[in-house]
mmCIF file of C-alpha atoms in Angstrom:
data_model
loop_
_atom_site.group_PDB
_atom_site.id
_atom_site.type_symbol
_atom_site.label_atom_id
_atom_site.label_comp_id
_atom_site.label_asym_id
_atom_site.label_seq_id
_atom_site.Cartn_x
_atom_site.Cartn_y
_atom_site.Cartn_z
ATOM 1 C CA ASN A 1 46.040 -41.543 16.788
ATOM 2 C CA ALA A 2 43.279 -40.045 18.925
ATOM 3 C CA GLY A 3 45.425 -37.408 20.695
ATOM 4 C CA VAL A 4 44.147 -36.415 24.153
ATOM 5 C CA THR A 5 40.732 -37.828 25.002
ATOM 6 C CA GLN A 6 38.647 -36.561 27.902
ATOM 7 C CA THR A 7 35.513 -38.172 29.268
ATOM 8 C CA PRO A 8 32.835 -37.278 30.059
ATOM 9 C CA LYS A 9 32.285 -34.105 28.030
ATOM 10 C CA PHE A 10 29.381 -32.979 30.204
ATOM 11 C CA GLN A 11 28.468 -33.878 33.774
ATOM 12 C CA VAL A 12 26.083 -32.563 36.397
ATOM 13 C CA LEU A 13 26.859 -33.467 39.989
ATOM 14 C CA LYS A 14 25.129 -32.844 43.271
ATOM 15 C CA THR A 15 27.062 -31.212 46.076
ATOM 16 C CA GLY A 16 28.974 -33.835 48.016
ATOM 17 C CA GLN A 17 29.090 -36.419 45.238
ATOM 18 C CA SER A 18 32.384 -37.753 43.961
ATOM 19 C CA MET A 19 33.432 -38.410 40.408
ATOM 20 C CA THR A 20 36.428 -38.966 38.173
ATOM 21 C CA LEU A 21 37.271 -37.090 35.003
ATOM 22 C CA GLN A 22 39.198 -39.338 32.678
ATOM 23 C CA CYS A 23 42.099 -38.287 30.476
ATOM 24 C CA ALA A 24 43.920 -40.580 28.100
ATOM 25 C CA GLN A 25 46.574 -39.972 25.474
ATOM 26 C CA ASP A 26 47.976 -42.368 22.914
ATOM 27 C CA MET A 27 51.112 -40.433 22.028
ATOM 28 C CA ASN A 28 53.396 -41.916 24.710
ATOM 29 C CA HIS A 29 53.705 -38.500 26.386
ATOM 30 C CA GLU A 30 55.432 -38.353 29.736
ATOM 31 C CA TYR A 31 54.064 -34.976 30.770
ATOM 32 C CA MET A 32 50.382 -34.489 31.555
ATOM 33 C CA SER A 33 48.434 -31.743 33.308
ATOM 34 C CA TRP A 34 44.938 -30.811 34.432
ATOM 35 C CA TYR A 35 43.593 -27.263 34.190
ATOM 36 C CA ARG A 36 40.315 -25.608 35.085
ATOM 37 C CA GLN A 37 38.807 -22.626 33.281
ATOM 38 C CA ASP A 38 36.366 -20.336 35.039
ATOM 39 C CA PRO A 39 34.440 -17.456 33.415
ATOM 40 C CA GLY A 40 36.614 -14.419 32.822
ATOM 41 C CA MET A 41 39.763 -16.280 33.720
ATOM 42 C CA GLY A 42 42.451 -18.148 31.935
ATOM 43 C CA LEU A 43 43.257 -21.768 32.557
ATOM 44 C CA ARG A 44 44.694 -22.545 35.965
ATOM 45 C CA LEU A 45 46.848 -25.563 36.721
ATOM 46 C CA ILE A 46 45.343 -28.084 39.146
ATOM 47 C CA HIS A 47 47.805 -31.012 39.120
ATOM 48 C CA TYR A 48 50.494 -32.279 36.826
ATOM 49 C CA SER A 49 52.573 -35.385 36.240
ATOM 50 C CA VAL A 50 56.039 -35.887 34.789
ATOM 51 C CA GLY A 51 55.660 -39.637 34.342
ATOM 52 C CA ALA A 52 53.984 -42.759 35.656
ATOM 53 C CA GLY A 53 53.921 -42.725 39.443
ATOM 54 C CA ILE A 54 54.946 -39.058 39.725
ATOM 55 C CA THR A 55 52.446 -36.266 40.361
ATOM 56 C CA ASP A 56 52.551 -32.838 41.943
ATOM 57 C CA GLN A 57 50.260 -29.964 42.817
ATOM 58 C CA GLY A 58 49.655 -26.961 40.662
ATOM 59 C CA GLU A 59 48.115 -23.603 41.460
ATOM 60 C CA VAL A 60 44.628 -24.750 42.583
ATOM 61 C CA PRO A 61 44.859 -28.369 43.871
ATOM 62 C CA ASN A 62 42.396 -28.253 46.783
ATOM 63 C CA GLY A 63 39.462 -30.631 46.393
ATOM 64 C CA TYR A 64 41.135 -32.706 43.678
ATOM 65 C CA ASN A 65 43.235 -35.861 43.628
ATOM 66 C CA VAL A 66 45.237 -37.399 40.815
ATOM 67 C CA SER A 67 47.213 -40.549 40.178
ATOM 68 C CA ARG A 68 49.318 -41.772 37.284
ATOM 69 C CA SER A 69 49.561 -45.534 37.219
ATOM 70 C CA THR A 70 50.236 -45.696 33.474
ATOM 71 C CA THR A 71 51.805 -43.366 30.932
ATOM 72 C CA GLU A 72 48.539 -43.189 28.994
ATOM 73 C CA ASP A 73 46.060 -42.226 31.724
ATOM 74 C CA PHE A 74 45.823 -39.315 34.143
ATOM 75 C CA PRO A 75 42.443 -39.265 35.929
ATOM 76 C CA LEU A 76 41.274 -36.317 38.039
ATOM 77 C CA ARG A 77 39.134 -37.157 41.056
ATOM 78 C CA LEU A 78 36.709 -34.828 42.804
ATOM 79 C CA LEU A 79 36.311 -36.257 46.286
ATOM 80 C CA SER A 80 33.299 -34.242 47.483
ATOM 81 C CA ALA A 81 32.026 -31.896 44.795
ATOM 82 C CA ALA A 82 31.278 -28.285 45.677
ATOM 83 C CA PRO A 83 29.533 -25.579 43.600
ATOM 84 C CA SER A 84 32.897 -23.756 43.424
ATOM 85 C CA GLN A 85 34.174 -26.637 41.305
ATOM 86 C CA THR A 86 31.717 -25.833 38.535
ATOM 87 C CA SER A 87 34.091 -25.212 35.650
ATOM 88 C CA VAL A 88 35.454 -26.453 32.370
ATOM 89 C CA TYR A 89 38.327 -28.874 32.837
ATOM 90 C CA PHE A 90 41.123 -29.420 30.353
ATOM 91 C CA CYS A 91 43.712 -32.146 30.210
ATOM 92 C CA ALA A 92 46.992 -31.496 28.374
ATOM 93 C CA SER A 93 50.026 -33.555 27.478
ATOM 94 C CA SER A 94 53.428 -33.163 25.882
ATOM 95 C CA TYR A 95 56.323 -35.404 24.964
ATOM 96 C CA SER A 96 59.468 -33.490 25.539
ATOM 97 C CA PHE A 97 60.629 -31.651 28.604
ATOM 98 C CA GLN A 98 60.778 -28.545 26.467
ATOM 99 C CA GLY A 99 57.086 -29.083 25.691
ATOM 100 C CA ASN A 100 57.194 -27.298 22.406
ATOM 101 C CA THR A 101 54.022 -29.031 21.299
ATOM 102 C CA ILE A 102 51.364 -29.217 23.976
ATOM 103 C CA TYR A 103 48.208 -31.114 23.141
ATOM 104 C CA PHE A 104 44.901 -30.264 24.807
ATOM 105 C CA GLY A 105 41.785 -32.350 25.196
ATOM 106 C CA GLU A 106 38.438 -30.913 24.158
ATOM 107 C CA GLY A 107 37.385 -30.092 27.696
ATOM 108 C CA SER A 108 34.905 -31.470 30.223
ATOM 109 C CA TRP A 109 32.022 -29.260 31.360
ATOM 110 C CA LEU A 110 31.209 -29.905 35.015
ATOM 111 C CA THR A 111 28.277 -28.356 36.864
ATOM 112 C CA VAL A 112 27.853 -28.901 40.591
ATOM 113 C CA VAL A 113 24.396 -28.085 41.928
ATOM 114 C CA ALA B 1 55.930 -17.355 40.567
ATOM 115 C CA GLN B 2 55.321 -16.129 37.082
ATOM 116 C CA THR B 3 52.285 -14.060 36.170
ATOM 117 C CA VAL B 4 50.727 -13.212 32.827
ATOM 118 C CA THR B 5 48.493 -10.183 32.320
ATOM 119 C CA GLN B 6 46.202 -9.381 29.427
ATOM 120 C CA SER B 7 44.861 -5.897 29.992
ATOM 121 C CA GLN B 8 42.259 -5.938 27.202
ATOM 122 C CA PRO B 9 39.240 -8.071 28.183
ATOM 123 C CA GLU B 10 37.589 -7.302 24.827
ATOM 124 C CA MET B 11 38.750 -6.076 21.445
ATOM 125 C CA SER B 12 37.014 -5.601 18.127
ATOM 126 C CA VAL B 13 38.273 -5.218 14.583
ATOM 127 C CA GLN B 14 36.765 -4.760 11.148
ATOM 128 C CA GLU B 15 37.178 -7.591 8.724
ATOM 129 C CA ALA B 16 40.393 -7.245 6.668
ATOM 130 C CA GLU B 17 41.938 -4.814 9.149
ATOM 131 C CA THR B 18 44.747 -5.326 11.644
ATOM 132 C CA VAL B 19 44.439 -5.729 15.393
ATOM 133 C CA THR B 20 47.011 -6.082 18.158
ATOM 134 C CA LEU B 21 46.392 -7.950 21.404
ATOM 135 C CA SER B 22 48.567 -7.092 24.383
ATOM 136 C CA CYS B 23 50.253 -9.363 26.900
ATOM 137 C CA THR B 24 52.751 -8.645 29.645
ATOM 138 C CA TYR B 25 54.385 -11.126 31.972
ATOM 139 C CA ASP B 26 56.509 -11.138 35.049
ATOM 140 C CA THR B 27 59.367 -13.560 35.584
ATOM 141 C CA SER B 28 62.851 -13.671 37.020
ATOM 142 C CA GLU B 29 63.912 -16.382 34.599
ATOM 143 C CA SER B 30 65.944 -15.763 31.486
ATOM 144 C CA ASP B 31 64.898 -18.819 29.491
ATOM 145 C CA TYR B 32 61.240 -19.486 28.797
ATOM 146 C CA TYR B 33 58.599 -19.917 26.110
ATOM 147 C CA LEU B 34 55.612 -17.741 25.298
ATOM 148 C CA PHE B 35 52.467 -18.815 23.482
ATOM 149 C CA TRP B 36 49.272 -17.408 22.064
ATOM 150 C CA TYR B 37 46.301 -19.772 22.087
ATOM 151 C CA LYS B 38 42.965 -19.270 20.337
ATOM 152 C CA GLN B 39 39.796 -20.602 21.937
ATOM 153 C CA PRO B 40 36.666 -20.519 19.750
ATOM 154 C CA PRO B 41 33.194 -21.084 21.231
ATOM 155 C CA SER B 42 33.801 -24.843 21.031
ATOM 156 C CA ARG B 43 36.413 -24.283 23.799
ATOM 157 C CA GLN B 44 39.074 -26.144 21.842
ATOM 158 C CA MET B 45 42.563 -24.794 22.616
ATOM 159 C CA ILE B 46 44.377 -24.006 19.363
ATOM 160 C CA LEU B 47 48.020 -22.968 19.315
ATOM 161 C CA VAL B 48 48.423 -19.799 17.260
ATOM 162 C CA ILE B 49 52.084 -18.974 17.678
ATOM 163 C CA ARG B 50 55.081 -19.720 19.878
ATOM 164 C CA GLN B 51 58.155 -17.684 20.814
ATOM 165 C CA GLU B 52 61.358 -18.886 22.442
ATOM 166 C CA ALA B 53 62.814 -16.232 24.732
ATOM 167 C CA TYR B 54 66.371 -16.846 23.568
ATOM 168 C CA LYS B 55 65.425 -15.993 19.989
ATOM 169 C CA GLN B 56 65.523 -12.301 19.187
ATOM 170 C CA GLN B 57 63.579 -12.717 15.970
ATOM 171 C CA ASN B 58 59.834 -12.307 16.330
ATOM 172 C CA ALA B 59 57.801 -15.380 15.421
ATOM 173 C CA THR B 60 55.452 -15.264 12.443
ATOM 174 C CA GLU B 61 52.762 -17.680 11.276
ATOM 175 C CA ASN B 62 50.981 -16.502 8.145
ATOM 176 C CA ARG B 63 48.724 -13.584 9.219
ATOM 177 C CA PHE B 64 49.812 -13.841 12.850
ATOM 178 C CA SER B 65 52.957 -12.247 14.205
ATOM 179 C CA VAL B 66 54.281 -11.250 17.588
ATOM 180 C CA ASN B 67 56.187 -8.300 18.960
ATOM 181 C CA PHE B 68 58.418 -9.787 21.651
ATOM 182 C CA GLN B 69 60.123 -7.234 23.875
ATOM 183 C CA LYS B 70 62.121 -9.263 26.385
ATOM 184 C CA ALA B 71 63.407 -6.346 28.446
ATOM 185 C CA ALA B 72 59.921 -4.886 28.747
ATOM 186 C CA LYS B 73 58.421 -8.373 29.309
ATOM 187 C CA SER B 74 55.870 -7.738 26.618
ATOM 188 C CA PHE B 75 54.491 -10.206 24.068
ATOM 189 C CA SER B 76 51.793 -8.770 21.802
ATOM 190 C CA LEU B 77 49.976 -10.586 19.007
ATOM 191 C CA LYS B 78 49.233 -8.874 15.707
ATOM 192 C CA ILE B 79 46.552 -10.300 13.460
ATOM 193 C CA SER B 80 46.670 -8.933 9.920
ATOM 194 C CA ASP B 81 43.862 -9.064 7.369
ATOM 195 C CA SER B 82 41.407 -10.151 10.067
ATOM 196 C CA GLN B 83 38.863 -12.768 9.083
ATOM 197 C CA LEU B 84 35.505 -13.677 10.585
ATOM 198 C CA GLY B 85 37.004 -16.991 11.664
ATOM 199 C CA ASP B 86 39.512 -15.164 13.855
ATOM 200 C CA ALA B 87 36.757 -14.257 16.294
ATOM 201 C CA ALA B 88 37.546 -16.086 19.520
ATOM 202 C CA MET B 89 39.037 -15.782 22.978
ATOM 203 C CA TYR B 90 42.805 -15.403 22.840
ATOM 204 C CA PHE B 91 45.079 -16.436 25.679
ATOM 205 C CA CYS B 92 48.694 -15.536 26.252
ATOM 206 C CA ALA B 93 50.657 -18.209 28.113
ATOM 207 C CA TYR B 94 54.088 -18.623 29.675
ATOM 208 C CA ARG B 95 56.137 -21.734 30.214
ATOM 209 C CA SER B 96 59.425 -21.881 32.045
ATOM 210 C CA ALA B 97 62.254 -23.676 30.308
ATOM 211 C CA GLU B 98 62.980 -25.380 33.621
ATOM 212 C CA THR B 99 59.556 -26.913 34.289
ATOM 213 C CA SER B 100 57.821 -29.892 32.828
ATOM 214 C CA GLY B 101 56.379 -29.800 29.353
ATOM 215 C CA SER B 102 52.675 -29.147 29.755
ATOM 216 C CA ARG B 103 52.768 -26.680 32.679
ATOM 217 C CA LEU B 104 51.599 -23.276 31.492
ATOM 218 C CA THR B 105 50.655 -20.015 33.183
ATOM 219 C CA PHE B 106 47.818 -18.291 31.343
ATOM 220 C CA GLY B 107 46.592 -14.725 31.160
ATOM 221 C CA GLU B 108 42.938 -13.836 31.659
ATOM 222 C CA GLY B 109 42.173 -13.773 27.966
ATOM 223 C CA THR B 110 41.023 -11.233 25.363
ATOM 224 C CA GLN B 111 37.700 -11.736 23.591
ATOM 225 C CA LEU B 112 38.151 -10.713 19.956
ATOM 226 C CA THR B 113 35.146 -9.754 17.833
ATOM 227 C CA VAL B 114 35.501 -9.416 14.070
ATOM 228 C CA ASN B 115 32.905 -7.169 12.445
ATOM 229 C CA PRO B 116 31.931 -7.755 8.807
#
């Protein structure tokens, strides 16, 4: 049982490049979310999913796309990276609607130069 | 939309003493969950304690306890007998009982330093 796995852990991108942050969970969780954490701020919700094929926008969705083709995977795509997207990204998942136990990945450090 | 405010960007405490971290939130909902998360330098998000809004009793987990004041929309964290390993960033977070499981609204965080 690996929990929530994020890859890569570190990435440097050039402005305008695209990339995908991967998130996978092996706990059969329906609910998954992506957050970003900037210095001096808490985590902010980018996108979330309530099940395969169902996604919606969070607080800061601009510049990011998501899809959920399987229960296990919830990739986050940066279409054209900008320096403002330099951040630490966290994926989270939970099983029940009540979400009493929310599992976080270890984070992905992204620098856009 | 709900908001969470942590008014103390930094706090410090002497080892073995007690410290209280403050958190206020704004919501029009009556049913929700509140959390305190610890984030050490590794950036791992560690759940410290959880409170259900419909429960009047304050949650307690070993040296960690909360003071939940629903009418005042206040949710403070008390750490007793502080240890060096408690040094970390602490985040207060809110989750509506009506939204999906892993959607949280976080405060800005409080950086806690523990002095030996």
